[in-house]
One Martini backbone bead per residue (centre of mass of N, CA, C, O) as a GRO file, in nm:
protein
  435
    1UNK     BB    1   1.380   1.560   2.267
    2UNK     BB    2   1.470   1.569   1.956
    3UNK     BB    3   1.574   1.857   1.955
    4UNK     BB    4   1.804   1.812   2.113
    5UNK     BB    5   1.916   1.612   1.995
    6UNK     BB    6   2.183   1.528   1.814
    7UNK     BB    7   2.291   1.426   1.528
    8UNK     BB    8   2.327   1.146   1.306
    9UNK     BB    9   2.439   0.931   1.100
   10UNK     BB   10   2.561   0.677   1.184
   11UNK     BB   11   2.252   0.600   1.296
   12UNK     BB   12   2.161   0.457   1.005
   13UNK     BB   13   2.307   0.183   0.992
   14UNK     BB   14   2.103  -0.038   0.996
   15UNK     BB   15   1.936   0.114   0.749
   16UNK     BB   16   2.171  -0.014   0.557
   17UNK     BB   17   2.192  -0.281   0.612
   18UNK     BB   18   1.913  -0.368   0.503
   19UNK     BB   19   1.961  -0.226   0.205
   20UNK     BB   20   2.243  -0.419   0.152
   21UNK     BB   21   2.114  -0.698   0.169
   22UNK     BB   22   1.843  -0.698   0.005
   23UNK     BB   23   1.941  -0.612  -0.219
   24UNK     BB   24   2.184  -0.767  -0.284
   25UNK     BB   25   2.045  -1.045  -0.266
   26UNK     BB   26   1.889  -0.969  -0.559
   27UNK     BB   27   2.128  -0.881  -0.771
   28UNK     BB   28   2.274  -1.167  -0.722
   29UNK     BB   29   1.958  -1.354  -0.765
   30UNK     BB   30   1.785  -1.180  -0.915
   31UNK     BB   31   1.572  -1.221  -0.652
   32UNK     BB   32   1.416  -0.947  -0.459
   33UNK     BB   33   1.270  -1.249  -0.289
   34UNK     BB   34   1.536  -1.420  -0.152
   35UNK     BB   35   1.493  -1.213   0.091
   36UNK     BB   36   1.357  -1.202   0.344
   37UNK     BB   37   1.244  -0.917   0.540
   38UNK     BB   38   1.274  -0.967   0.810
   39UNK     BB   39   1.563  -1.083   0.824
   40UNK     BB   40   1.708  -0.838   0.777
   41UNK     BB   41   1.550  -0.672   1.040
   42UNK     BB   42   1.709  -0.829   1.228
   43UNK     BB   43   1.997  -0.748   1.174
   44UNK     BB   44   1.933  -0.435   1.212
   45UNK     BB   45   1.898  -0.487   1.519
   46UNK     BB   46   2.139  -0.618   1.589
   47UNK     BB   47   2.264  -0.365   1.504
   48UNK     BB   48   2.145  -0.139   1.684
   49UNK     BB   49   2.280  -0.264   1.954
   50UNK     BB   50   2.576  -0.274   1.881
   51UNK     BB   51   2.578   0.062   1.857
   52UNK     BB   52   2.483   0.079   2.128
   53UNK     BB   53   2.666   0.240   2.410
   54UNK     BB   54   2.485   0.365   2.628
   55UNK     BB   55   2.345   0.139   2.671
   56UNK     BB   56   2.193  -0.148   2.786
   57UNK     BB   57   2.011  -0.379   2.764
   58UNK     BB   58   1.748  -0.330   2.902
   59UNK     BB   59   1.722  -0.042   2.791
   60UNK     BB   60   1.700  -0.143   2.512
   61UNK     BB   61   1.440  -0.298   2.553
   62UNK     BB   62   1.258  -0.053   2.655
   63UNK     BB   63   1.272   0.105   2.425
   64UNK     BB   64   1.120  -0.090   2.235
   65UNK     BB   65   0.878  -0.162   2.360
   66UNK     BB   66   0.788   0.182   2.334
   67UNK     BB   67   0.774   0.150   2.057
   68UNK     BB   68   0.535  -0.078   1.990
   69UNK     BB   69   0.345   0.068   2.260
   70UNK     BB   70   0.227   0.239   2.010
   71UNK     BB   71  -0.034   0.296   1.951
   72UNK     BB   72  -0.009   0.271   1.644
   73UNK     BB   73   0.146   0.010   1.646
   74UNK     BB   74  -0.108  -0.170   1.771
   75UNK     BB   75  -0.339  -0.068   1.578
   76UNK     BB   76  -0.206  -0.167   1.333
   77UNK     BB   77  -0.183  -0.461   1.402
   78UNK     BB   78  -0.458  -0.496   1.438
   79UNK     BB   79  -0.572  -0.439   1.169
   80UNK     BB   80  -0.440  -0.638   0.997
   81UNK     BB   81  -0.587  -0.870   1.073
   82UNK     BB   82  -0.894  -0.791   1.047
   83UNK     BB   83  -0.876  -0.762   0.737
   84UNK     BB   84  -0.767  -1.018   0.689
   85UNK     BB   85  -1.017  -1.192   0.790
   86UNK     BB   86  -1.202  -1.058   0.571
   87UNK     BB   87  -1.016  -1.140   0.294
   88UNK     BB   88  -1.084  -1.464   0.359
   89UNK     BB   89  -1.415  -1.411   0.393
   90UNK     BB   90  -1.493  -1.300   0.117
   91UNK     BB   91  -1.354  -1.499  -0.072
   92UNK     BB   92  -1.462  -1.762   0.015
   93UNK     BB   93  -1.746  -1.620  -0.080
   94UNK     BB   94  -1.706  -1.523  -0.356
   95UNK     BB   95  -1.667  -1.206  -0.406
   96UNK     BB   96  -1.432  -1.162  -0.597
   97UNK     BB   97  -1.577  -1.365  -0.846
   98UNK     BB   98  -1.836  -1.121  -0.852
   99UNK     BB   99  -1.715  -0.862  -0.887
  100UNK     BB  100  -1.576  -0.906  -1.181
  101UNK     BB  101  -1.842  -1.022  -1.320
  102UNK     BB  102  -1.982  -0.773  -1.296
  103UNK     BB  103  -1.784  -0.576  -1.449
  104UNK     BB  104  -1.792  -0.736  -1.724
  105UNK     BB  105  -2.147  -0.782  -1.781
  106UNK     BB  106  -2.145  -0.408  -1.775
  107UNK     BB  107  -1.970  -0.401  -2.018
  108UNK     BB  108  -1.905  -0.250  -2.307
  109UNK     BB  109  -1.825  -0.258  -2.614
  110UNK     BB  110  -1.497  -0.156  -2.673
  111UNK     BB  111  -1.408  -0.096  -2.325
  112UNK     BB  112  -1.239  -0.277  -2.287
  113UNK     BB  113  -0.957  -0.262  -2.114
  114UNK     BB  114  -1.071   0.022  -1.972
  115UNK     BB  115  -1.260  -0.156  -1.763
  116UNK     BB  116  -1.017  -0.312  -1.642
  117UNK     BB  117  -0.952  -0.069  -1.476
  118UNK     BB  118  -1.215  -0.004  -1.340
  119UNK     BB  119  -1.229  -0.321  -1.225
  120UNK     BB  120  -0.955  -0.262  -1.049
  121UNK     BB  121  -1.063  -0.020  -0.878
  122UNK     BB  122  -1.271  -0.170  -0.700
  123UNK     BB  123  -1.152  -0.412  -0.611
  124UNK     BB  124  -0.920  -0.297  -0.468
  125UNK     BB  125  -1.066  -0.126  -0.283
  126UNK     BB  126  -1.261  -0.356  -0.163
  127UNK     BB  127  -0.971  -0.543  -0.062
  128UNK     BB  128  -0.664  -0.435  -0.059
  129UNK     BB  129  -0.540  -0.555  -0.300
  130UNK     BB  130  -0.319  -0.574  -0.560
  131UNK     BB  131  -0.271  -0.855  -0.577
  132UNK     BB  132  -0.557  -0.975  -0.582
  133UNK     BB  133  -0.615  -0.794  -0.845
  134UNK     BB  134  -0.428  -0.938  -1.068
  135UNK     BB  135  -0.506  -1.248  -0.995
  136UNK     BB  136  -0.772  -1.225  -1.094
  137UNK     BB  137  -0.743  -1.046  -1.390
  138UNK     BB  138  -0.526  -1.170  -1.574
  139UNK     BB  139  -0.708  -1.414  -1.694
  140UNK     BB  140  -0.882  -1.155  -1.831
  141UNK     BB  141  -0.690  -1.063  -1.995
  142UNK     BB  142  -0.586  -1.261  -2.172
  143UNK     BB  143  -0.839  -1.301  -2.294
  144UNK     BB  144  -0.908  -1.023  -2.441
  145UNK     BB  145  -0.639  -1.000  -2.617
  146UNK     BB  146  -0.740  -1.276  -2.807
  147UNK     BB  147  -1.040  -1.096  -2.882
  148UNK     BB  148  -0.912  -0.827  -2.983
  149UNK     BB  149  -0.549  -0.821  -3.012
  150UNK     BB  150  -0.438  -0.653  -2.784
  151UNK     BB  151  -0.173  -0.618  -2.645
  152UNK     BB  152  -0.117  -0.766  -2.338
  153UNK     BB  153   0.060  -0.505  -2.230
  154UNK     BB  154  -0.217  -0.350  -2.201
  155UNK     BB  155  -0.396  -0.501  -2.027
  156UNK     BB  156  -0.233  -0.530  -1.794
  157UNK     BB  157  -0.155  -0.264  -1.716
  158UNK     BB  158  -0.499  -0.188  -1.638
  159UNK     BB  159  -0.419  -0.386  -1.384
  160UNK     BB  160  -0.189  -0.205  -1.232
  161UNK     BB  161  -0.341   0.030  -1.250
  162UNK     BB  162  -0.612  -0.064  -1.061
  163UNK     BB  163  -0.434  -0.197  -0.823
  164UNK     BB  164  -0.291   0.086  -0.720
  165UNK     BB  165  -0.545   0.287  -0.664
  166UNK     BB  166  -0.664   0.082  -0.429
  167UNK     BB  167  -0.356   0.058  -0.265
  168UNK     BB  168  -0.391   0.375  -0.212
  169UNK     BB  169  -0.729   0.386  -0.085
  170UNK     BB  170  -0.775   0.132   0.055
  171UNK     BB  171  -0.911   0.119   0.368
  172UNK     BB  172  -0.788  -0.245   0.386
  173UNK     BB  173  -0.507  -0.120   0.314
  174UNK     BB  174  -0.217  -0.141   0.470
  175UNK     BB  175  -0.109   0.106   0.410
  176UNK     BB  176  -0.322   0.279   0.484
  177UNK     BB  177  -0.321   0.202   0.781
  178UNK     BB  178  -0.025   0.286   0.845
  179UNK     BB  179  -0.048   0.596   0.723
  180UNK     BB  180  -0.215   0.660   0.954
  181UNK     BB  181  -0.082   0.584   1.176
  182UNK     BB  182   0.160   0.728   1.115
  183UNK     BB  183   0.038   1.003   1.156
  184UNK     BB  184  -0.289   1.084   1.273
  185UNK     BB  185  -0.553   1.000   1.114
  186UNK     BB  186  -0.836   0.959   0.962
  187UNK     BB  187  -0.955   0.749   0.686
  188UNK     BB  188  -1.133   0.950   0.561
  189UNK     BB  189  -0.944   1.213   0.540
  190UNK     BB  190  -0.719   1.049   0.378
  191UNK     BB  191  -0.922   0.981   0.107
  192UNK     BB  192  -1.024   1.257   0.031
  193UNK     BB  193  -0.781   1.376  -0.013
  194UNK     BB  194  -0.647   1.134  -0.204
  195UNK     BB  195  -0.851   1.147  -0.414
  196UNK     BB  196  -0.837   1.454  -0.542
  197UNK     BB  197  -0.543   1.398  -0.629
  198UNK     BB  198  -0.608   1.105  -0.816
  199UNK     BB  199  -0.840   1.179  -1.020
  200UNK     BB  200  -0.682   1.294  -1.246
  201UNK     BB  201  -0.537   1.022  -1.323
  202UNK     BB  202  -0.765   0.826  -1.356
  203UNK     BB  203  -0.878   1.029  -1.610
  204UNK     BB  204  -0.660   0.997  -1.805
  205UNK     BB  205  -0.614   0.722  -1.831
  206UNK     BB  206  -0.882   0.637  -1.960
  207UNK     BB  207  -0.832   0.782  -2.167
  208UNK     BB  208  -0.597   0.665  -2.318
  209UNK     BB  209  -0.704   0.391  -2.348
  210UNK     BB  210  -0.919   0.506  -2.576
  211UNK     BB  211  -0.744   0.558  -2.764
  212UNK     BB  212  -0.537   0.295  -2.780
  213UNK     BB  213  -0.845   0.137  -2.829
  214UNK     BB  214  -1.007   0.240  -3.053
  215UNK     BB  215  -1.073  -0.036  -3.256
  216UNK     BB  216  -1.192  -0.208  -3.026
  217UNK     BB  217  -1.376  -0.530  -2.959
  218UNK     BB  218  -1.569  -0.699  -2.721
  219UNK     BB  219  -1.708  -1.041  -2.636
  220UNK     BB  220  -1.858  -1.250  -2.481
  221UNK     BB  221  -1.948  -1.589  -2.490
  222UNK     BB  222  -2.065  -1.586  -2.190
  223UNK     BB  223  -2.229  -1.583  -1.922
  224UNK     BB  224  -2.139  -1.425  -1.580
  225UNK     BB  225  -2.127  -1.516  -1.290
  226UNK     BB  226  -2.351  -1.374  -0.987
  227UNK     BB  227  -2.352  -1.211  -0.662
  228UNK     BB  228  -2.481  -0.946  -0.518
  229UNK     BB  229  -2.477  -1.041  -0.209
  230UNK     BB  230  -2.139  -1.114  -0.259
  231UNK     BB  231  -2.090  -0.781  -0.292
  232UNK     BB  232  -2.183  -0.643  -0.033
  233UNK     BB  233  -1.926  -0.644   0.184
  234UNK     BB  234  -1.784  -0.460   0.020
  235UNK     BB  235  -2.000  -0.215   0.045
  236UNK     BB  236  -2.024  -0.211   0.351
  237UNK     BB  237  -1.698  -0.144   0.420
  238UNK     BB  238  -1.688   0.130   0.213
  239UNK     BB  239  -1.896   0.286   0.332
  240UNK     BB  240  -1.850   0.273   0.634
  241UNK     BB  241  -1.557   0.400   0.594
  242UNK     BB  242  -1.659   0.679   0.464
  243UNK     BB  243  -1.866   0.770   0.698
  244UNK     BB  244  -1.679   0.665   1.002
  245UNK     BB  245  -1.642   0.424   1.121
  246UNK     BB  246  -1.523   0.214   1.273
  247UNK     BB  247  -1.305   0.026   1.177
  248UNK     BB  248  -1.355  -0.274   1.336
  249UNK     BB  249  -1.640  -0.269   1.281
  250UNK     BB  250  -1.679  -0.276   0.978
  251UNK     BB  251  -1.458  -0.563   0.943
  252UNK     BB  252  -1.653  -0.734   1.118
  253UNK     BB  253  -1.911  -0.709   0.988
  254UNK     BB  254  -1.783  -0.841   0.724
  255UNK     BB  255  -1.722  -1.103   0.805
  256UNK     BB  256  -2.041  -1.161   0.896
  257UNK     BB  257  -2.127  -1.148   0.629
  258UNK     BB  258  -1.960  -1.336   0.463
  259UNK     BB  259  -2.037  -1.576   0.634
  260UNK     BB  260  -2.297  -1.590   0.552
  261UNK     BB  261  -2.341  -1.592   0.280
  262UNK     BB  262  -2.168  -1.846   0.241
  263UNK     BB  263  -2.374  -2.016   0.402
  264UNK     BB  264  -2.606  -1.977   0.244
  265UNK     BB  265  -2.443  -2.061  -0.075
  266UNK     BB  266  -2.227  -2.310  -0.006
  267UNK     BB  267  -1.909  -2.193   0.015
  268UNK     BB  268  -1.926  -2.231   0.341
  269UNK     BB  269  -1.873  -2.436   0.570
  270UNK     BB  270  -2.007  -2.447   0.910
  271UNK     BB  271  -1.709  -2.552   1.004
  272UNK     BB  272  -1.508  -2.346   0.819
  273UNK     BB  273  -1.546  -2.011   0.950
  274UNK     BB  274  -1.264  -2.014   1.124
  275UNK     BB  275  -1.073  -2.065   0.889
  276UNK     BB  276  -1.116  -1.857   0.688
  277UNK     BB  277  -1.033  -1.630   0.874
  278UNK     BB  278  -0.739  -1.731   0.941
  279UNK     BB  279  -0.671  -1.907   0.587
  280UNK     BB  280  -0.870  -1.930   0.402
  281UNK     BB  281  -0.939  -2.111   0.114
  282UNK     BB  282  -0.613  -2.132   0.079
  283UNK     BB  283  -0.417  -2.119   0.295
  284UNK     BB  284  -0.304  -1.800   0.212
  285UNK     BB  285  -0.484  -1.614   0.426
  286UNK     BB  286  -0.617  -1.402   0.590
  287UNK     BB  287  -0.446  -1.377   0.909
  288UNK     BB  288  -0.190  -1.532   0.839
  289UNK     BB  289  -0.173  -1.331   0.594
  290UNK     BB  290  -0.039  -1.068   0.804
  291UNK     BB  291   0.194  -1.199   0.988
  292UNK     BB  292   0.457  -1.035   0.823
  293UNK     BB  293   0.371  -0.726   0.860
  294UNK     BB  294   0.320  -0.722   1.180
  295UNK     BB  295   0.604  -0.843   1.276
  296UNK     BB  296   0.782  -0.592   1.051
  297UNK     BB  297   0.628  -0.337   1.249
  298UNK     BB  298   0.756  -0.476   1.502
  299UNK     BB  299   1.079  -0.433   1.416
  300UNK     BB  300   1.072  -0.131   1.276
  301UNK     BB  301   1.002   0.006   1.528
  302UNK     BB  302   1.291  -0.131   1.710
  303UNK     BB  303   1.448   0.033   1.552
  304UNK     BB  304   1.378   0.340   1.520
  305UNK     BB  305   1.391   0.366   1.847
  306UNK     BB  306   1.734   0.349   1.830
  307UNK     BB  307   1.764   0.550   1.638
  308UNK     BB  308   1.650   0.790   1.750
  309UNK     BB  309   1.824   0.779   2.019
  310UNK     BB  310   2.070   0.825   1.844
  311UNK     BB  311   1.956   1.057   1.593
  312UNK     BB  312   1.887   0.990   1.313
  313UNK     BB  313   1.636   1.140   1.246
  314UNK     BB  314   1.778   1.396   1.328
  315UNK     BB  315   1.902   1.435   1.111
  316UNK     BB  316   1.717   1.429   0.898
  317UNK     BB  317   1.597   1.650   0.951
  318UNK     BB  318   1.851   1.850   0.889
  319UNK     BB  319   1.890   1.757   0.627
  320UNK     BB  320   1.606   1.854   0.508
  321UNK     BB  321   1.582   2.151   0.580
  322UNK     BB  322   1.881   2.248   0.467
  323UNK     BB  323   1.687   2.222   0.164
  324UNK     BB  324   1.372   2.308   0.305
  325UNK     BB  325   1.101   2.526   0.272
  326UNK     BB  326   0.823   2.462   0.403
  327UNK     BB  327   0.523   2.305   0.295
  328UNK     BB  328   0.662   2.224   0.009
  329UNK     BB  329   0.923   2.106   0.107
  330UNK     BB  330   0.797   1.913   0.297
  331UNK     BB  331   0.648   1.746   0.086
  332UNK     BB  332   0.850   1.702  -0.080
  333UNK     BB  333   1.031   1.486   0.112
  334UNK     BB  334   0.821   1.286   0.174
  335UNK     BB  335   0.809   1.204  -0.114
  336UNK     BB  336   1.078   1.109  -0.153
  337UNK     BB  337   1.123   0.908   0.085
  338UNK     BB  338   0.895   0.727  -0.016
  339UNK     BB  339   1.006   0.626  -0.301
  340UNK     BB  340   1.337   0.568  -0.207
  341UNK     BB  341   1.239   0.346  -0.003
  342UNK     BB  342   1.093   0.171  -0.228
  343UNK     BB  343   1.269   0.127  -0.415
  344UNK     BB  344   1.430  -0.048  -0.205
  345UNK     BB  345   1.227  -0.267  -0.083
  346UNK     BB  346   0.964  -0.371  -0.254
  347UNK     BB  347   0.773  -0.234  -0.040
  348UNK     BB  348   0.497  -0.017   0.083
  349UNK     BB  349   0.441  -0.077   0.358
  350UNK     BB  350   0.770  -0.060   0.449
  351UNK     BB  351   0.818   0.205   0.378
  352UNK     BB  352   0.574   0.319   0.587
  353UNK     BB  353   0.720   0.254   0.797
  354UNK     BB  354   0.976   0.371   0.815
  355UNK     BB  355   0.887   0.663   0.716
  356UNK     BB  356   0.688   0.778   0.898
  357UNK     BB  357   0.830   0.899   1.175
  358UNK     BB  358   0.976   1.097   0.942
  359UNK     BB  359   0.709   1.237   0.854
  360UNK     BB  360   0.591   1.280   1.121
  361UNK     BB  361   0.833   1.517   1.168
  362UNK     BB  362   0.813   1.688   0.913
  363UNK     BB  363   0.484   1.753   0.962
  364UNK     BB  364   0.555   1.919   1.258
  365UNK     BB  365   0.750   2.122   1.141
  366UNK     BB  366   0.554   2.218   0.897
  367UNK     BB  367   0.237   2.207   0.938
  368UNK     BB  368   0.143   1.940   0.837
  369UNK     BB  369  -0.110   1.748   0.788
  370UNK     BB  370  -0.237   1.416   0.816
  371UNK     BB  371  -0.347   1.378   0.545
  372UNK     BB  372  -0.143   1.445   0.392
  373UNK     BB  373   0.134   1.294   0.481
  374UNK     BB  374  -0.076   1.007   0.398
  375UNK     BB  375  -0.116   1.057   0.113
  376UNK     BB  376   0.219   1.083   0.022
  377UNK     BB  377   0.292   0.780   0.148
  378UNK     BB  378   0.156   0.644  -0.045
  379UNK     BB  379   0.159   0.748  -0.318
  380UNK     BB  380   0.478   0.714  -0.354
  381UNK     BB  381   0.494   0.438  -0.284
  382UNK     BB  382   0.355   0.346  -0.545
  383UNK     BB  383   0.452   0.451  -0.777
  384UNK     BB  384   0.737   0.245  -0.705
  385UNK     BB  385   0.519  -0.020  -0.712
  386UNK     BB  386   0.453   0.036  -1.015
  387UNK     BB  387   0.760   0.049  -1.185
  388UNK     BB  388   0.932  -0.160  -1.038
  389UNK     BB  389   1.043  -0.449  -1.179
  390UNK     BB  390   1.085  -0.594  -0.848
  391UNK     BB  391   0.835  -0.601  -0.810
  392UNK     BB  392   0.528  -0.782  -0.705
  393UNK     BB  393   0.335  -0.676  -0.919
  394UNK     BB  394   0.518  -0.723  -1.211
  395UNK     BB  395   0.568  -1.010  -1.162
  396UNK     BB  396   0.270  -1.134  -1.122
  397UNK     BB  397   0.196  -1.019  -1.440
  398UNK     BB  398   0.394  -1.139  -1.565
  399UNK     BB  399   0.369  -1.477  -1.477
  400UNK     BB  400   0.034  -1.485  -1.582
  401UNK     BB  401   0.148  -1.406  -1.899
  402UNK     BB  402   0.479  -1.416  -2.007
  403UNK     BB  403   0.601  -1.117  -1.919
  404UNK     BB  404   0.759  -0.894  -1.861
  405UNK     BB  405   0.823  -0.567  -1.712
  406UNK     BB  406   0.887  -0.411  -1.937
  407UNK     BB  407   0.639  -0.456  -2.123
  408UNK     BB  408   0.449  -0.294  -1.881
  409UNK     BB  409   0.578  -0.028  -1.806
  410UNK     BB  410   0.431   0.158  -2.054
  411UNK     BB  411   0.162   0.085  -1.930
  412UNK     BB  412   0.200   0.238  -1.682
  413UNK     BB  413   0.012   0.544  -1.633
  414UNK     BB  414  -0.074   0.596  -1.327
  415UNK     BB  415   0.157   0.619  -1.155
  416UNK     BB  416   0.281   0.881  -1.373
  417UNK     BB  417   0.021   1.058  -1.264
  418UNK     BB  418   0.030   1.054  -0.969
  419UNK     BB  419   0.270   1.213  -0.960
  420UNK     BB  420   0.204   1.441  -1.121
  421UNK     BB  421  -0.037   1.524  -0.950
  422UNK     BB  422   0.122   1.543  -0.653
  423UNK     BB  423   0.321   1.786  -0.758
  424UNK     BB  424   0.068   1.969  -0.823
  425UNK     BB  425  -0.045   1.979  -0.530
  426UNK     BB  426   0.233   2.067  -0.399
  427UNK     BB  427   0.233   2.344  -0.547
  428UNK     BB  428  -0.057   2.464  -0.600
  429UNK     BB  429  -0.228   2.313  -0.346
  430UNK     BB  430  -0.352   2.415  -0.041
  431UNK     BB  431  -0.286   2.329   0.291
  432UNK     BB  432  -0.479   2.190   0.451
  433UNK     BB  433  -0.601   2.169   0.755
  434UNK     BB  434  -0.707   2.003   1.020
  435UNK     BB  435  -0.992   1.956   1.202
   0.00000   0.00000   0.00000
């Protein structure tokens, strides 16, 4: 059906109001989240009522119905809740604070540093949040810094660059989950492809650390409490999820087993099991923390859905083709589309839902694989979530410093290796098939 309606540059009208909304009052306000995203989202949805003038109201209704009612875009929204859910009681269970713990009591003296980038990228991986990696780590950079001398934004650095890798890789990373689900791969496949994409920057970046820290040095004045036990939960989501399991049944397992162990080590009182899952035990997580990202991913289905049928779609499509020809170009595209759409909104996971139905528009008319597509909407989407100065990531390791953004933006080696990486495997790297 996409492919007989002609392109309209026109209908991308709505998706420029939202963008020239975002920034504008970003620019204006200095603060690029003075402007909810919903809030934007929604007037462009409004706008894009008002020009859609083929249809009446009710048909437009209709559309984005089956918009929103696309299994890929329930089954994201299901899956962020149940993340949400496991993410509130794993922390409320002490697993986050158990788990820096124990990578700093394993680190050797000397590659302080190093460590915190390796114990960045394992929490990420097993929270699925950068934000949530920052928080962690900030306060033990900074404690790090004072007793080693190493530059503040060297180490903070260490830790944005920790908290991308995860926020790239991690199976209950909402990225992950959106760029899955609006490609249409399973889980495991689309982590094995990014792995191999992203682990030359992850040691290259190791290196550096390496390099330009080497002549310090680092002891723990007092040995850091931890309980394995408590980081069990994140090893079995880990692990569950890598081998194939069902995510819904592997993020529920991790739920009942955080709560159990909450409760049996007193982290978590029995009265307050479903509390924990609803909204963390600081109330601003859990499946609550979900409902933003959730509510935004089904309102920009339902801006997508009349973007399409007014042909928006389809101009990019034409765009984009009579620019790049075959699967090299066509990765070429996916990679672009997601890093400038990223760098529109500053959020990695709105940028992918909004690029995805384009992206995988691109890899079914160039034959790209769905893990290889969601491999690129995740990796570029990161790329430019961690080095846009107006970034959430940027910001939140800037205020728990006391550093600007651009002070660590020097030292974000990872993200800026990520993208040299992606472009060596679509240049040279031949795009296997799906199984």
């Amino acid at each position: 059906m996409n492919q007989e309606k002609k392109g309209k540059a026109s209908a991308l009208l709505p998706i420029l109001v939202f963008l020239v909304i975002f920034l504008g009052s970003g620019f204006v306000t200095g603060d690029f989240y003075s402007m909810p995203a919903i809030v934007g989202f929604l007037i462009a949805l409004f706008v894009a009522f008002l020009q859609d003038r083929h249809h009446n109201f009710n048909d437009k209704i209709h559309i984005i119905a089956k918009g929103v009612g696309d299994d890929n875009i329930i089954t994201m929204c299901l899956i962020f809740l149940v993340a949400g859910g496991f993410s509130g009681a794993v922390t409320a269970a002490g697993g986050a604070e158990s788990t820096v713990n124990l990578g700093l009591s394993i680190l050797p003296s000397g590659v302080a540093v190093v460590g915190l980038f390796i114990i960045g990228c394992f929490i990420s991986v097993s929270m699925g949040t950068s934000m949530g990696t920052i928080a962690a780590l900030a306060p033990i950079a900074v404690e790090i810094s004072k007793k080693t001398g190493y530059e503040m934004a060297v180490c903070i650095g260490a830790v944005v660059c920790g908290a991308m890798f995860g926020d790239n890789l991690s199976m209950i990373s909402d990225t992950t989950i959106a760029a899955v689900k609006t490609q249409g791969c399973k889980m495991k496949d689309k982590f094995k492809e990014n792995f191999f994409i992203v682990l030359p920057a992850a040691v290259i970046t190791i290196v550096i650390f390496l390099v330009i820290t080497r002549n310090g040095n680092f002891v723990m004045d007092e040995p850091l409490s931890y309980s394995i036990w408590k980081v069990l939960p994140y090893l079995v989501v880990l692990i569950g999820a890598l081998i194939g399991f069902n995510v819904f049944l592997v993020l529920i397992a991790g739920i009942v087993l955080s709560l159990a162990v909450g409760v049996a080590s007193g982290t978590i009182p029995l009265g307050d099991i479903f509390k924990v899952v609803a909204s963390g035990a600081d109330g601003k997580g859990g499946i609550t923390g979900m409902y933003d990202i959730t509510v935004i991913s089904m309102v920009v289905a339902c801006i997508v859905s009349l973007v399409r049928e007014m042909g928006g779609i389809q101009f990019l499509l034409e765009f984009i083709k009579k620019r790049i020809s075959g699967k090299k170009g066509g990765e070429l595209g996916i990679a672009a589309l997601a890093l400038l759409v990223d760098m529109c909104t500053a959020n990695n996971t709105v940028a992918i839902v909004m690029a995805g139905p384009i992206a995988k528009e691109i890899s079914d008319e160039f034959d790209i694989s769905p893990k290889r597509s969601a491999s690129l909407l995740d990796m570029f989407t990161s790329v430019g979530q961690g080095l846009i100065p107006y970034g959430a990531q940027l910001l939140s390791a800037a205020s728990l410093t006391g550093l600007t953004p651009y002070q660590i933006i020097p030292y974000c080696f990872y993200p800026i290796l990520m993208a040299v990486s992606g472009l060596l495997f679509i240049l040279f790297i031949k795009n296997r098939k799906a199984a």
